[in-house]
Amino acid sequence: MVLASGLRPDSESRPDSESRSAPVVRLSQLNRYFQLGDQTVKALDGVDLVIETGDYLSVMGPSGSGKSTLLNVLGLLDRPTSGDYFLNGRLTTGLSESELAHHRQIAIGFVFQSYHLIPRLSARGNMELPLVLAGWSPAQRRQRVDEMLDRLQLSARADHLPRQLSGGQRQRVAIGRAVMLKPSILLADEPTGNLDTHSGAEVVRILEELNQEGITLVVVTHDQALGARAARQLRMVDGRIVMDQRVDSGAT
Amino acid sequence: MRFPDALAFALQVIRRQRFRTAMVMLALIIGVSAVNLLTGLGEGARRYVVGEFSSLGKNTLIVLPGKTETKGGMPPLVGEAPRDLTLGDGLALLRIPGMQSVAPLIIGMAELSSGGRVRDSLILGSTSEFFRIRQLKVKLGKALPDQDWDLAAPVAVIGTQLKKELFGTSSALGKWVRADQRRFRVIGILESKGVALGHNLDEVMLIPIASAQTLFNQAGLFRIFADVMHERQIPAVRQRMLEVVKARHDGVEDITVITQDSVLAGFNRILRLLTVAVGGIAAISLGVAGVLIMNIMLISVSQRTSEIGLLKALGATQSTIRNLFLGEALLLALLGAFAGTVISELLLALGRLSFESMPLQTPLWARLASVSLALGTAVIFAWIPSVRASRLAPVEALGSGQGV
């Protein structure tokens, strides 16, 4: 199956090597229009984009430039008005709602500015949610979540509710949740937007670490400093990609 | 998503949103208890009436003067007859093959007095057979004497309550009771039996049938009770009774013979219908509870929009989200129905303690119906909110409200 071979990032493959496998993302002439009254807003206007496995992208641009729409489309949360979107070589336009849900589950991880943790669930409960939805058994879940809590240095906070955690801890829980099922692409929308400098740096460090392990990382941000860390920097204006620049060595 | 996980998820929500949970459960408790209590009352009344008539005995036939022309339905309790039912009719019935015993009955009111105490009381005129047919027992003294029907002996058997009112705590046996211009010597006191067939037998005085005829200056009988030897003989004996009395009444069939079965069947049907009717009315409150469930679930969906968006982003399908919300409503309904059932059972048990003669009990069908109605209502009314939740566009859902 195309799905099975394409969705798990192969740990052996080097990000920069020309592999035979399809790129994680290929957008071709992608449009996303919104109707506001009698005016059509072109949030995405003929976007062509290829993201290779292991890429580290930042997307910057002014408000309303289409960054968030791009992220939503990449995350299969929003459907393009026209154009093609290949995820791991497979055309996603025209898939049913439940097929899209399946792809979101196994191939995509989200990190939001406002964390989007469920307030009544503990850190552990929030982190294991993707595994619960995927039907893992409690024993399997416990092992996987324990590993992740340990890695994110949250073991001591496992049973705390989100309101008992600091912003940085909350975002770490959210990241743990996003990568729980080892997605091929991690989409982060202003991941440090609500954090102080120190917590923000910690979150960025974790994201970049995950990227080095082979997870493709896309960060949408207003923060020039954060955007400048990425190996590949996109700039969007009025729904178009106006700059696509590779920097030799992203700051690590 | 595995079933226990979905259950745990719904339980989490229910535990955290206490006020909402309390409101829904309250509505369901009221609905379920209303159905259970009202049907319990109806069933209690039915059993009470059935029990009363069962005290007549299976083999007893009752002869009433007058004839109902319509088939079925209730027999006339008050008959208008051109010809009286006489003691001679009763004696003729006694000669029918298969007849075990016959007891005539006259009923009237009279002012009783003894030693300065005066009281109006119901007087039953009958024979010794009446005690056997109606299963009456004397506590003290003896029953009416076993003698010829037309012997107007001045003796009486009185109920316990009447004895207390006329004689207080002193002994009544052998004392005289005055009824209008006549005097009766008390020869027995009935065992307390409570209310039966509408008469409180604790408050009556029983005298021989001939004495009652003279006391009330009335020859016609109010009823004749007749016991057959075997239950299977009832149809044949009943037919024969009609023929015998018809022959004695110039060839006019002007009596009604009812059996315990016909009386019971009538009351049974009416009271069952009544029980179903009040149960149905009470079920409306479950419908109202359903509307509340719908509103509360709609509010819940709009409050948890961002959670729904998140679940979708994490790969939950539409059906998963719909089932999560439906399951939550179903779980609430289950808890509410359970609590409502327990509460109504407790109230009915309390009622049974207070009114010992009323066998208050919710029939099984009503218990099952109230619980399944509660569950059904929850699913039906939670359906629209749940589907609405499942169809939320993930982008908009995530955008609304700030997560924690």
XYZ file of C-alpha atoms in Angstrom:
656
model
C 0.000 0.000 0.000
C 1.170 3.462 -0.835
C -0.054 4.658 2.520
C 1.969 2.280 4.596
C 5.225 2.803 2.790
C 4.868 6.544 2.539
C 3.628 7.568 5.904
C 6.299 6.445 8.314
C 9.462 8.437 7.891
C 12.165 5.998 7.148
C 14.741 6.459 9.843
C 17.563 5.444 7.481
C 16.829 7.960 4.786
C 18.825 11.154 4.970
C 16.832 14.334 4.600
C 19.117 15.832 1.976
C 19.594 12.727 -0.144
C 17.572 12.313 -3.301
C 15.369 9.403 -2.288
C 13.131 7.631 -4.695
C 10.152 8.134 -2.429
C 7.755 10.965 -3.211
C 8.096 14.266 -1.374
C 6.025 14.636 1.780
C 4.043 17.463 0.248
C 3.519 18.535 -3.319
C 1.124 21.388 -4.036
C 0.316 22.234 -7.592
C -1.570 25.370 -8.602
C -3.417 25.331 -5.301
C -6.150 27.917 -4.773
C -8.230 28.603 -1.709
C -10.847 31.314 -2.086
C -13.182 32.696 0.532
C -16.349 34.535 -0.249
C -16.738 37.660 1.865
C -19.970 39.319 0.817
C -19.634 39.937 -2.909
C -15.864 39.953 -2.697
C -13.689 36.911 -3.320
C -10.629 36.736 -1.075
C -7.787 34.701 -2.513
C -6.201 33.277 0.626
C -4.077 30.954 -1.504
C -3.511 31.982 -5.083
C -1.856 29.452 -7.372
C 0.573 28.050 -4.834
C 3.168 25.547 -6.058
C 5.252 23.969 -3.314
C 7.275 20.827 -2.783
C 8.361 19.864 0.721
C 10.889 17.039 0.958
C 11.071 14.570 3.802
C 12.966 16.078 6.705
C 12.654 19.677 5.529
C 12.567 22.470 8.094
C 10.393 25.264 6.735
C 9.371 28.557 8.191
C 6.484 30.483 6.659
C 6.382 34.201 7.324
C 4.387 37.097 6.067
C 1.963 39.761 7.195
C -1.430 38.999 8.669
C -3.905 37.890 6.046
C -1.173 36.742 3.691
C -2.494 33.168 3.695
C 0.017 31.553 6.062
C -2.603 30.026 8.308
C -4.724 28.931 5.380
C -1.682 27.191 3.922
C -1.128 25.430 7.217
C -4.775 24.370 7.442
C -4.727 23.018 3.906
C -1.460 21.172 4.547
C -3.036 19.711 7.689
C -6.115 18.545 5.784
C -8.271 20.686 8.032
C -9.329 22.797 5.075
C -9.994 21.799 1.481
C -8.544 23.802 -1.382
C -10.951 25.435 -3.801
C -8.959 24.018 -6.696
C -5.562 22.538 -7.445
C -3.872 19.343 -6.328
C -2.343 18.391 -3.008
C -0.243 15.219 -2.889
C 0.564 14.036 0.636
C 3.287 11.379 0.589
C 2.635 10.945 -3.098
C -1.058 10.460 -2.766
C -3.645 12.902 -4.104
C -5.796 14.110 -1.224
C -8.304 16.237 -3.071
C -11.492 14.267 -3.426
C -10.899 12.055 -0.409
C -13.881 11.514 1.864
C -14.150 13.115 5.284
C -13.275 9.875 7.072
C -10.286 9.228 4.781
C -9.034 12.718 5.550
C -9.479 12.007 9.265
C -7.408 8.864 8.840
C -4.591 10.799 7.132
C -4.658 13.468 9.832
C -4.371 10.723 12.390
C -1.342 8.921 10.992
C 0.555 11.480 8.912
C 0.069 14.904 10.479
C 0.846 16.494 13.813
C -0.405 19.907 14.896
C 1.056 22.364 17.394
C -1.097 25.425 18.060
C -0.268 28.794 19.535
C -2.972 28.326 22.188
C -2.001 24.687 22.874
C -5.598 23.364 22.555
C -5.300 21.011 25.475
C -8.513 19.560 26.888
C -8.835 21.242 30.289
C -10.415 18.323 32.137
C -7.716 15.839 31.103
C -4.326 15.504 32.793
C -1.077 15.954 30.900
C -1.031 12.200 30.398
C -4.670 12.163 29.314
C -4.050 14.871 26.734
C -0.933 13.209 25.405
C -2.509 9.818 24.988
C -5.576 11.168 23.189
C -4.266 10.320 19.684
C -3.504 6.778 20.872
C -6.980 6.492 22.426
C -8.574 7.629 19.181
C -6.396 5.153 17.280
C -7.628 2.347 19.510
C -4.403 1.455 21.320
C -4.716 -0.691 24.426
C -4.077 0.954 27.816
C -0.852 -1.006 28.313
C 0.557 0.072 24.922
C -0.507 3.640 25.586
C 1.100 3.761 29.005
C 4.459 2.642 27.632
C 4.432 5.087 24.738
C 3.272 8.036 26.859
C 5.805 7.249 29.572
C 8.583 7.381 26.995
C 7.338 10.693 25.679
C 6.812 12.238 29.130
C 10.325 11.230 30.018
C 11.743 12.669 26.872
C 9.919 15.985 27.326
C 10.872 16.081 31.023
C 7.234 16.070 32.057
C 7.192 12.814 34.036
C 6.670 14.683 37.299
C 3.765 16.591 35.799
C 1.969 13.620 34.226
C -1.102 13.857 36.452
C -1.408 17.641 36.459
C -4.282 19.336 34.717
C -3.389 21.905 32.042
C -4.316 24.808 34.334
C -1.698 23.548 36.794
C 1.052 23.704 34.153
C 3.141 26.612 32.921
C 2.816 27.763 29.327
C 6.017 26.020 28.314
C 4.904 22.795 29.940
C 1.546 23.013 28.214
C 3.184 23.487 24.845
C 5.473 20.536 25.534
C 2.423 18.398 26.297
C 0.900 19.593 23.023
C 4.073 18.690 21.114
C 4.155 15.276 22.747
C 0.572 14.756 21.666
C 1.354 15.887 18.104
C 4.201 13.434 17.579
C 2.699 10.557 19.545
C 1.907 8.582 16.379
C 5.171 9.579 14.624
C 3.664 11.757 11.889
C 5.575 12.466 8.693
C 4.940 16.207 8.975
C 4.615 18.469 11.999
C 2.720 21.724 11.494
C 3.349 24.423 14.090
C 1.296 27.624 14.118
C 3.098 30.322 16.158
C 4.314 27.656 18.591
C 6.096 30.227 20.765
C 3.500 32.989 20.412
C 2.177 32.696 23.950
C 5.485 31.903 25.625
C 8.232 33.867 27.307
C 11.682 33.813 25.743
C 13.030 31.017 27.869
C 10.064 28.649 27.422
C 9.931 29.574 23.747
C 13.572 28.597 23.259
C 12.918 25.274 24.981
C 9.958 24.561 22.709
C 11.978 25.466 19.610
C 14.804 23.201 20.761
C 12.384 20.258 21.054
C 10.822 20.950 17.661
C 14.203 21.117 15.973
C 15.321 17.953 17.718
C 12.278 16.165 16.342
C 13.096 17.555 12.897
C 16.602 16.149 13.116
C 15.078 12.762 13.802
C 13.376 12.950 10.426
C 10.034 14.587 11.016
C 9.325 17.278 8.466
C 8.707 20.565 10.289
C 6.681 23.535 9.079
C 6.556 26.572 11.364
C 4.284 29.503 10.690
C 5.375 32.599 12.580
C 5.561 36.356 12.799
C 8.743 36.076 14.796
C 11.687 36.963 12.547
C 14.191 35.324 14.862
C 12.271 32.057 14.915
C 11.670 32.149 11.158
C 15.353 32.753 10.504
C 16.307 29.485 12.210
C 14.712 27.375 9.504
C 16.783 25.834 6.732
C 14.178 26.868 4.218
C 12.290 30.124 4.561
C 9.098 31.016 2.725
C 7.531 34.425 2.620
C 3.926 34.895 1.666
C 2.064 37.987 0.535
C -1.560 38.056 -0.660
C -1.849 34.305 -0.963
C 1.338 33.827 -2.993
C 4.758 32.574 -2.095
C 6.986 35.516 -2.897
C 10.183 34.134 -1.481
C 11.506 30.585 -1.104
C 15.017 30.668 0.209
C 17.329 27.911 1.373
C 19.824 28.913 3.985
C 22.945 26.844 4.043
C 22.964 25.861 7.653
C 20.024 26.692 9.848
C 21.145 27.725 13.296
C 21.219 24.596 15.389
C -11.668 4.188 19.636
C -12.233 1.353 22.072
C -15.514 1.184 23.927
C -14.081 1.447 27.468
C -12.089 4.498 26.393
C -15.167 6.154 24.948
C -17.004 5.376 28.173
C -14.200 6.832 30.261
C -14.156 9.937 28.064
C -17.905 10.476 28.516
C -17.636 9.862 32.262
C -14.906 12.496 32.479
C -17.204 15.048 30.854
C -20.114 14.098 33.078
C -18.004 14.326 36.215
C -16.524 17.692 35.312
C -19.750 19.392 34.277
C -21.621 18.789 37.503
C -24.350 21.379 37.108
C -25.246 20.223 33.631
C -25.198 16.613 34.756
C -27.396 17.437 37.739
C -29.948 19.254 35.565
C -30.284 16.463 33.032
C -30.440 13.826 35.715
C -33.069 15.784 37.644
C -35.262 16.040 34.566
C -34.919 12.333 33.891
C -35.464 11.422 37.526
C -38.709 13.392 37.551
C -39.847 11.779 34.311
C -38.977 8.235 35.253
C -40.341 8.574 38.785
C -43.555 10.121 37.491
C -44.160 7.131 35.238
C -43.231 4.629 37.940
C -45.188 6.318 40.721
C -48.365 6.888 38.759
C -48.450 3.416 37.292
C -47.571 2.120 40.740
C -50.599 3.895 42.185
C -52.828 2.632 39.390
C -51.550 -0.893 39.774
C -52.017 -0.628 43.536
C -55.629 0.414 43.074
C -56.199 -2.437 40.653
C -54.701 -5.029 42.942
C -56.653 -3.606 45.844
C -59.966 -3.935 44.020
C -59.082 -7.362 42.690
C -58.108 -8.434 46.182
C -61.401 -7.174 47.559
C -63.418 -9.142 45.070
C -61.271 -12.191 45.441
C -62.426 -12.344 49.050
C -65.790 -13.388 47.654
C -64.428 -16.772 46.748
C -64.218 -18.398 43.353
C -67.406 -20.415 43.680
C -69.652 -17.540 44.667
C -72.467 -16.255 42.486
C -74.359 -13.084 43.312
C -78.020 -12.639 42.412
C -79.275 -9.105 41.965
C -82.873 -8.069 41.357
C -83.282 -6.462 37.937
C -81.858 -7.304 34.558
C -79.216 -5.680 32.415
C -80.098 -5.954 28.776
C -76.717 -5.065 27.389
C -74.119 -7.738 27.149
C -70.775 -7.203 28.759
C -69.707 -4.222 30.790
C -70.355 -3.762 34.436
C -73.331 -5.474 36.052
C -75.857 -3.123 37.645
C -74.909 -2.426 41.205
C -78.259 -0.837 41.909
C -81.090 -2.637 40.182
C -84.656 -1.529 39.612
C -86.890 -4.553 39.494
C -90.631 -4.925 39.163
C -90.609 -8.028 41.306
C -88.780 -8.415 44.573
C -86.282 -11.118 45.174
C -87.787 -13.085 48.032
C -86.725 -15.558 50.654
C -88.745 -18.116 48.713
C -86.525 -17.482 45.687
C -83.493 -18.082 47.854
C -84.869 -21.370 49.182
C -85.723 -22.465 45.636
C -82.136 -21.728 44.574
C -80.880 -23.864 47.430
C -82.644 -26.884 45.903
C -80.730 -26.652 42.617
C -78.388 -29.628 42.199
C -74.749 -28.630 42.748
C -75.662 -25.721 45.011
C -73.798 -25.787 48.269
C -75.236 -22.894 50.216
C -77.285 -19.769 49.753
C -77.287 -16.589 51.836
C -79.890 -13.840 51.383
C -78.938 -10.268 52.240
C -80.848 -7.145 53.205
C -79.042 -3.904 53.904
C -80.335 -0.902 55.795
C -79.378 1.910 58.136
C -80.683 2.195 61.651
C -80.018 4.207 64.751
C -78.478 1.945 67.357
C -78.392 2.755 71.041
C -77.074 1.081 74.118
C -76.718 2.500 77.589
C -77.108 6.083 76.393
C -74.697 5.825 73.478
C -76.320 6.377 70.099
C -74.913 5.720 66.688
C -76.169 5.330 63.120
C -75.004 2.082 61.677
C -75.298 -0.181 58.703
C -77.384 -3.278 59.392
C -76.896 -6.457 57.381
C -79.693 -9.014 57.571
C -78.618 -12.498 56.578
C -78.133 -16.057 57.755
C -75.386 -18.192 59.220
C -74.360 -19.130 55.678
C -73.365 -15.544 55.033
C -70.443 -15.949 57.449
C -69.101 -18.879 55.491
C -69.570 -17.391 52.029
C -68.016 -14.039 52.980
C -65.365 -15.719 55.099
C -66.316 -13.813 58.250
C -65.096 -15.032 61.613
C -66.306 -14.194 65.078
C -63.711 -13.112 67.568
C -65.923 -13.569 70.622
C -69.241 -15.416 71.099
C -70.822 -17.052 68.098
C -72.169 -16.354 64.638
C -75.835 -15.968 63.691
C -77.742 -19.128 64.618
C -78.243 -21.814 62.012
C -82.039 -21.742 61.942
C -84.991 -21.380 59.631
C -84.754 -18.239 57.524
C -88.135 -16.900 58.583
C -87.399 -17.036 62.276
C -86.858 -13.446 63.426
C -84.588 -14.104 66.389
C -83.628 -10.907 68.288
C -79.886 -11.552 68.186
C -76.997 -9.649 66.614
C -73.313 -9.988 65.772
C -71.454 -6.659 65.739
C -68.193 -5.389 64.292
C -65.256 -4.448 66.504
C -65.459 -0.741 65.838
C -69.175 -0.665 66.535
C -68.635 -2.612 69.730
C -66.057 -0.064 70.880
C -68.396 2.824 70.119
C -71.447 1.340 71.812
C -69.867 -0.440 74.758
C -66.425 1.045 75.153
C -64.035 -1.378 76.735
C -66.683 -3.256 78.719
C -67.965 -6.613 77.548
C -70.750 -6.537 74.962
C -71.738 -10.208 74.858
C -75.233 -10.737 76.194
C -76.008 -7.007 76.300
C -78.939 -5.490 74.472
C -78.755 -3.087 71.552
C -81.798 -1.070 70.581
C -82.445 -0.491 66.892
C -85.449 1.757 66.365
C -88.225 0.038 68.313
C -86.577 -3.373 68.522
C -83.960 -4.873 70.750
C -81.235 -7.335 69.823
C -79.023 -9.299 72.152
C -75.351 -9.283 71.149
C -74.207 -12.859 70.709
C -70.936 -12.384 68.873
C -68.266 -9.887 67.853
C -66.676 -10.049 64.396
C -62.991 -10.398 63.866
C -61.635 -7.181 62.441
C -61.393 -7.466 58.667
C -61.242 -3.901 57.472
C -63.031 -2.581 54.439
C -64.433 -5.174 52.072
C -66.640 -4.582 49.062
C -67.212 -1.025 50.111
C -68.537 -1.846 53.569
C -66.413 -1.470 56.606
C -67.427 -4.688 58.313
C -65.963 -3.388 61.555
C -68.841 -0.924 61.756
C -71.864 -3.089 60.916
C -74.381 -5.098 62.845
C -75.471 -8.471 61.497
C -78.957 -9.743 62.390
C -81.056 -12.675 61.108
C -82.685 -12.058 57.748
C -86.258 -12.275 59.055
C -85.426 -9.745 61.789
C -84.101 -7.359 59.160
C -87.272 -7.807 57.098
C -89.393 -6.721 60.034
C -86.972 -3.998 61.159
C -86.943 -2.375 57.750
C -90.486 -3.487 56.908
C -89.261 -4.843 53.603
C -89.660 -8.303 52.103
C -87.461 -7.874 49.020
C -83.849 -8.967 49.221
C -80.909 -6.756 48.285
C -78.770 -9.676 47.127
C -78.568 -13.407 47.280
C -75.133 -14.971 47.599
C -74.914 -18.522 46.308
C -71.999 -20.905 46.565
C -71.727 -23.848 44.172
C -69.901 -27.036 45.120
C -67.375 -26.955 42.286
C -66.096 -24.120 40.167
C -66.792 -26.067 36.967
C -70.484 -26.202 37.780
C -70.829 -22.415 37.705
C -72.177 -22.079 34.121
C -74.751 -24.879 34.527
C -75.891 -23.734 37.956
C -76.072 -20.142 36.799
C -78.335 -21.144 33.909
C -80.499 -23.207 36.222
C -80.753 -20.291 38.706
C -82.065 -18.021 35.984
C -84.643 -20.628 34.964
C -85.799 -21.298 38.526
C -86.323 -17.647 39.359
C -87.939 -17.000 35.957
C -90.481 -19.763 36.686
C -91.199 -18.195 40.068
C -91.531 -14.691 38.582
C -94.366 -15.389 36.110
C -91.965 -16.360 33.332
C -90.085 -13.019 33.355
C -86.322 -13.195 33.619
C -85.815 -10.233 35.912
C -82.670 -11.022 37.845
C -78.970 -10.727 37.133
C -76.503 -13.376 38.212
C -72.922 -12.246 38.357
C -69.798 -14.182 39.109
C -66.630 -13.015 40.703
C -64.985 -13.390 37.302
C -67.289 -10.969 35.547
C -66.885 -8.341 38.242
C -63.155 -8.796 38.335
C -62.769 -8.736 34.590
C -64.643 -5.455 34.433
C -62.676 -3.706 37.140
C -59.459 -5.224 35.937
C -59.924 -3.888 32.435
C -60.901 -0.417 33.558
C -58.118 -0.058 36.077
C -55.508 -1.450 33.721
C -56.544 1.080 31.107
C -56.408 3.790 33.731
C -52.914 2.734 34.748
C -51.719 2.803 31.153
C -53.354 6.199 30.679
C -51.733 7.862 33.691
C -48.431 6.220 32.769
C -48.751 7.714 29.308
C -49.475 11.146 30.714
C -46.443 10.862 32.976
C -44.355 9.838 29.982
C -44.929 13.322 28.564
C -42.587 14.599 31.262
C -39.919 12.379 29.742
C -40.497 14.131 26.445
C -39.979 17.442 28.206
C -36.788 16.033 29.693
C -35.757 15.184 26.131
C -36.090 18.822 25.073
C -33.910 19.797 28.012
C -31.332 17.202 26.992
C -31.314 18.608 23.474
C -30.773 22.160 24.712
C -28.078 21.191 27.131
C -26.284 19.101 24.531
C -26.477 21.975 22.040
C -24.911 24.286 24.611
C -22.293 21.659 25.349
C -21.450 21.340 21.664
C -21.001 25.082 21.256
C -18.923 25.288 24.439
C -16.713 22.459 23.305
C -16.311 23.542 19.715
C -12.593 23.925 20.082
C -12.321 20.474 21.654
C -14.240 19.025 18.727
C -11.877 20.750 16.323
C -8.908 19.347 18.194
C -10.326 15.820 18.133
C -10.782 16.175 14.375
C -7.223 17.415 13.982
C -6.080 14.354 15.906
C -7.898 12.144 13.435
C -11.316 11.562 14.984
C -13.869 10.771 12.294
C -17.355 12.257 12.159
C -18.881 9.065 13.476
C -16.430 8.951 16.392
C -17.404 12.453 17.466
C -21.107 11.797 16.978
C -20.845 8.630 19.056
C -18.927 10.417 21.802
C -21.729 12.942 22.233
C -24.493 10.375 21.863
C -22.747 8.143 24.365
C -22.516 11.003 26.790
C -26.275 11.654 26.552
C -26.996 7.954 26.839
C -24.822 7.637 29.911
C -26.584 10.601 31.517
C -29.937 9.034 30.697
C -28.857 5.721 32.136
C -27.766 7.345 35.390
C -30.945 9.436 35.555
C -33.200 6.478 34.814
C -31.455 4.387 37.427
C -31.739 7.110 40.059
C -35.374 7.730 39.116
C -36.192 4.038 39.433
C -34.521 3.788 42.828
C -36.268 6.916 44.106
C -39.708 5.832 42.921
C -39.221 2.368 44.429
C -38.307 3.970 47.749
C -41.358 6.258 47.641
C -43.646 3.367 46.817
C -42.144 1.303 49.627
C -42.840 4.251 51.925
C -46.406 4.362 50.577
C -46.862 0.662 51.265
C -45.808 1.241 54.856
C -48.320 4.072 55.263
C -51.247 2.415 53.485
C -50.936 -1.234 54.263
C -54.078 -2.230 52.406
C -52.815 -0.695 49.118
C -50.371 -3.008 47.334
C -48.527 -0.118 45.628
C -46.119 -1.533 43.092
C -44.910 -0.407 39.712
C -45.732 -3.103 37.181
C -42.729 -4.595 35.387
C -43.831 -3.267 32.002
C -43.913 0.277 33.377
C -40.440 -0.027 34.876
C -39.007 -1.280 31.613
C -40.962 1.293 29.633
C -39.852 4.247 31.739
C -36.185 3.298 31.523
C -36.245 2.533 27.819
C -38.247 5.699 27.147
C -35.623 7.711 29.010
C -32.831 6.121 26.971
C -34.761 6.461 23.726
C -35.559 10.096 24.439
C -31.918 10.814 25.184
C -30.750 9.278 21.909
C -33.438 10.952 19.818
C -32.979 14.400 21.312
C -29.184 14.191 21.495
C -29.012 13.092 17.864
C -29.251 16.559 16.344
C -26.636 18.136 18.660
C -24.312 15.170 18.163
C -24.567 15.276 14.403
C -24.053 19.023 14.514
C -20.877 18.464 16.534
C -19.618 15.836 14.116
C -20.153 18.108 11.089
C -18.315 21.111 12.486
C -15.639 22.228 10.076
C -12.319 21.579 11.843
C -10.767 24.917 10.862
C -13.632 26.944 12.265
C -13.878 24.702 15.313
C -10.191 25.192 16.122
C -10.401 28.894 15.483
C -13.233 29.507 17.914
C -12.438 29.998 21.538
C -9.031 29.849 23.033
C -7.745 26.565 24.298
C -5.929 26.327 27.572
